Amino acid sequence: MAEPKILIVYASRTGNTEKLAQAIAEGARSAGGVSVELKRARDTKPSDAGADAFAFGSHSAFEYMAGELKSLFEDFYTIRDKLTGKPVLLFTTGQGGQSSALASIDRVVGVFNPSWVKPGVAVQGAPKDADKAKAREMGKKLAEAAKKKVK
Ligand SMILES: Cc1cc2nc3c(=O)[nH]c(=O)nc-3n(C[C@H](O)[C@H](O)[C@H](O)COP(=O)(O)O)c2cc1C
């Protein structure tokens, strides 16, 4: 059996959310036996929906996810069955609006009926060491869930 593939998709303008994505990737890789890819939302295509597990993240933009991530989800809508039942973790950063951005992604991705890996990671500003540790922990959980699913 091939290693389960984990795709981490993110939107980030000034690097905060990208750092969180990298910490999630580190945690997922630490589980071993998975392949992990990081992609910006604007570079992600419907054909990427074949991955075995996902993390989706964004900065808060007007208390919502970034437009490029919303646009990707609109593209995913017609092939939404490809995400059904797959492990999904969410993450956001913001200057106070990180939880509402997380809730906006939760609402949309919920339409695809994933297998949630919760809690999502919502961080204020640039991730500090404790935030990165939490992100690594959740990334590892995502990888474990992916391995269980594919076994
Ligand atoms: C256009 C725009 C709108 C934003 N709106 C919000 C907002 O509504 N609430 C909030 O908490 N932060 C808001 N922010 C701040 C960013 O979400 C925050 O600085 C985030 O950590 C930046 O992440 P990034 O470095 O990954 O781009 C906004 C930033 C931009 C550029």
PDB file of N, CA, C and O in Angstrom, residues 79-105:
ATOM      1  N   ILE A  79     -16.913  18.171  -7.124  1.00  0.00           N
ATOM      2  CA  ILE A  79     -16.259  16.873  -6.892  1.00  0.00           C
ATOM      3  C   ILE A  79     -16.180  16.591  -5.395  1.00  0.00           C
ATOM      4  O   ILE A  79     -15.262  15.935  -4.914  1.00  0.00           O
ATOM      5  N   ARG A  80     -17.153  17.126  -4.656  1.00  0.00           N
ATOM      6  CA  ARG A  80     -17.077  17.105  -3.195  1.00  0.00           C
ATOM      7  C   ARG A  80     -17.043  15.697  -2.600  1.00  0.00           C
ATOM      8  O   ARG A  80     -16.540  15.492  -1.509  1.00  0.00           O
ATOM      9  N   ASP A  81     -17.577  14.727  -3.353  1.00  0.00           N
ATOM     10  CA  ASP A  81     -17.556  13.346  -2.836  1.00  0.00           C
ATOM     11  C   ASP A  81     -16.122  12.852  -2.635  1.00  0.00           C
ATOM     12  O   ASP A  81     -15.888  11.941  -1.852  1.00  0.00           O
ATOM     13  N   LYS A  82     -15.155  13.465  -3.313  1.00  0.00           N
ATOM     14  CA  LYS A  82     -13.747  13.049  -3.150  1.00  0.00           C
ATOM     15  C   LYS A  82     -13.207  13.397  -1.768  1.00  0.00           C
ATOM     16  O   LYS A  82     -12.205  12.856  -1.334  1.00  0.00           O
ATOM     17  N   LEU A  83     -13.857  14.344  -1.094  1.00  0.00           N
ATOM     18  CA  LEU A  83     -13.400  14.717   0.251  1.00  0.00           C
ATOM     19  C   LEU A  83     -14.193  14.016   1.352  1.00  0.00           C
ATOM     20  O   LEU A  83     -13.766  13.981   2.504  1.00  0.00           O
ATOM     21  N   THR A  84     -15.318  13.464   0.989  1.00  0.00           N
ATOM     22  CA  THR A  84     -16.200  12.847   1.980  1.00  0.00           C
ATOM     23  C   THR A  84     -15.480  11.738   2.753  1.00  0.00           C
ATOM     24  O   THR A  84     -14.868  10.859   2.150  1.00  0.00           O
ATOM     25  N   GLY A  85     -15.534  11.846   4.063  1.00  0.00           N
ATOM     26  CA  GLY A  85     -14.960  10.813   4.932  1.00  0.00           C
ATOM     27  C   GLY A  85     -13.457  10.915   5.130  1.00  0.00           C
ATOM     28  O   GLY A  85     -12.885  10.161   5.911  1.00  0.00           O
ATOM     29  N   LYS A  86     -12.801  11.849   4.439  1.00  0.00           N
ATOM     30  CA  LYS A  86     -11.338  11.979   4.587  1.00  0.00           C
ATOM     31  C   LYS A  86     -10.999  12.886   5.777  1.00  0.00           C
ATOM     32  O   LYS A  86     -11.699  13.876   6.020  1.00  0.00           O
ATOM     33  N   PRO A  87      -9.906  12.566   6.495  1.00  0.00           N
ATOM     34  CA  PRO A  87      -9.519  13.399   7.633  1.00  0.00           C
ATOM     35  C   PRO A  87      -9.161  14.826   7.199  1.00  0.00           C
ATOM     36  O   PRO A  87      -8.428  15.022   6.230  1.00  0.00           O
ATOM     37  N   VAL A  88      -9.708  15.798   7.931  1.00  0.00           N
ATOM     38  CA  VAL A  88      -9.456  17.220   7.631  1.00  0.00           C
ATOM     39  C   VAL A  88      -9.216  17.995   8.923  1.00  0.00           C
ATOM     40  O   VAL A  88      -9.981  17.884   9.887  1.00  0.00           O
ATOM     41  N   LEU A  89      -8.151  18.779   8.904  1.00  0.00           N
ATOM     42  CA  LEU A  89      -7.789  19.685  10.005  1.00  0.00           C
ATOM     43  C   LEU A  89      -7.829  21.119   9.471  1.00  0.00           C
ATOM     44  O   LEU A  89      -7.430  21.363   8.333  1.00  0.00           O
ATOM     45  N   LEU A  90      -8.291  22.050  10.293  1.00  0.00           N
ATOM     46  CA  LEU A  90      -8.348  23.461   9.879  1.00  0.00           C
ATOM     47  C   LEU A  90      -7.417  24.313  10.727  1.00  0.00           C
ATOM     48  O   LEU A  90      -7.194  24.002  11.903  1.00  0.00           O
ATOM     49  N   PHE A  91      -6.926  25.424  10.144  1.00  0.00           N
ATOM     50  CA  PHE A  91      -6.077  26.344  10.898  1.00  0.00           C
ATOM     51  C   PHE A  91      -6.201  27.762  10.352  1.00  0.00           C
ATOM     52  O   PHE A  91      -6.435  27.950   9.146  1.00  0.00           O
ATOM     53  N   THR A  92      -6.080  28.731  11.258  1.00  0.00           N
ATOM     54  CA  THR A  92      -6.182  30.139  10.860  1.00  0.00           C
ATOM     55  C   THR A  92      -5.270  31.005  11.727  1.00  0.00           C
ATOM     56  O   THR A  92      -4.880  30.612  12.834  1.00  0.00           O
ATOM     57  N   THR A  93      -4.974  32.200  11.207  1.00  0.00           N
ATOM     58  CA  THR A  93      -4.404  33.258  12.038  1.00  0.00           C
ATOM     59  C   THR A  93      -5.232  34.518  11.813  1.00  0.00           C
ATOM     60  O   THR A  93      -5.925  34.648  10.802  1.00  0.00           O
ATOM     61  N   GLY A  94      -5.144  35.450  12.772  1.00  0.00           N
ATOM     62  CA  GLY A  94      -5.866  36.717  12.650  1.00  0.00           C
ATOM     63  C   GLY A  94      -5.418  37.654  13.741  1.00  0.00           C
ATOM     64  O   GLY A  94      -4.571  37.288  14.571  1.00  0.00           O
ATOM     65  N   GLN A  95      -5.960  38.845  13.731  1.00  0.00           N
ATOM     66  CA  GLN A  95      -5.658  39.796  14.809  1.00  0.00           C
ATOM     67  C   GLN A  95      -6.875  39.903  15.708  1.00  0.00           C
ATOM     68  O   GLN A  95      -7.363  40.986  15.999  1.00  0.00           O
ATOM     69  N   GLY A  96      -7.411  38.757  16.105  1.00  0.00           N
ATOM     70  CA  GLY A  96      -8.624  38.709  16.923  1.00  0.00           C
ATOM     71  C   GLY A  96      -9.740  37.975  16.196  1.00  0.00           C
ATOM     72  O   GLY A  96     -10.607  37.387  16.815  1.00  0.00           O
ATOM     73  N   GLY A  97      -9.676  37.995  14.865  1.00  0.00           N
ATOM     74  CA  GLY A  97     -10.742  37.365  14.077  1.00  0.00           C
ATOM     75  C   GLY A  97     -10.389  35.963  13.593  1.00  0.00           C
ATOM     76  O   GLY A  97     -11.022  35.437  12.676  1.00  0.00           O
ATOM     77  N   GLN A  98      -9.401  35.325  14.234  1.00  0.00           N
ATOM     78  CA  GLN A  98      -8.980  33.981  13.792  1.00  0.00           C
ATOM     79  C   GLN A  98     -10.061  32.924  14.006  1.00  0.00           C
ATOM     80  O   GLN A  98     -10.200  31.994  13.204  1.00  0.00           O
ATOM     81  N   SER A  99     -10.868  33.085  15.089  1.00  0.00           N
ATOM     82  CA  SER A  99     -11.898  32.069  15.359  1.00  0.00           C
ATOM     83  C   SER A  99     -13.055  32.183  14.364  1.00  0.00           C
ATOM     84  O   SER A  99     -13.602  31.160  13.934  1.00  0.00           O
ATOM     85  N   SER A 100     -13.402  33.410  13.992  1.00  0.00           N
ATOM     86  CA  SER A 100     -14.492  33.536  13.010  1.00  0.00           C
ATOM     87  C   SER A 100     -14.030  33.050  11.640  1.00  0.00           C
ATOM     88  O   SER A 100     -14.810  32.455  10.889  1.00  0.00           O
ATOM     89  N   ALA A 101     -12.755  33.257  11.319  1.00  0.00           N
ATOM     90  CA  ALA A 101     -12.233  32.731  10.048  1.00  0.00           C
ATOM     91  C   ALA A 101     -12.271  31.195  10.071  1.00  0.00           C
ATOM     92  O   ALA A 101     -12.658  30.555   9.087  1.00  0.00           O
ATOM     93  N   LEU A 102     -11.896  30.623  11.225  1.00  0.00           N
ATOM     94  CA  LEU A 102     -11.923  29.153  11.366  1.00  0.00           C
ATOM     95  C   LEU A 102     -13.357  28.645  11.185  1.00  0.00           C
ATOM     96  O   LEU A 102     -13.594  27.650  10.489  1.00  0.00           O
ATOM     97  N   ALA A 103     -14.304  29.357  11.810  1.00  0.00           N
ATOM     98  CA  ALA A 103     -15.713  28.945  11.709  1.00  0.00           C
ATOM     99  C   ALA A 103     -16.201  29.030  10.262  1.00  0.00           C
ATOM    100  O   ALA A 103     -17.002  28.198   9.818  1.00  0.00           O
ATOM    101  N   SER A 104     -15.695  30.012   9.507  1.00  0.00           N
ATOM    102  CA  SER A 104     -16.140  30.150   8.109  1.00  0.00           C
ATOM    103  C   SER A 104     -15.654  28.963   7.274  1.00  0.00           C
ATOM    104  O   SER A 104     -16.374  28.467   6.407  1.00  0.00           O
ATOM    105  N   ILE A 105     -14.437  28.497   7.539  1.00  0.00           N
ATOM    106  CA  ILE A 105     -13.920  27.334   6.791  1.00  0.00           C
ATOM    107  C   ILE A 105     -14.678  26.076   7.216  1.00  0.00           C
ATOM    108  O   ILE A 105     -15.049  25.233   6.393  1.00  0.00           O
TER     109      ILE A 105
END
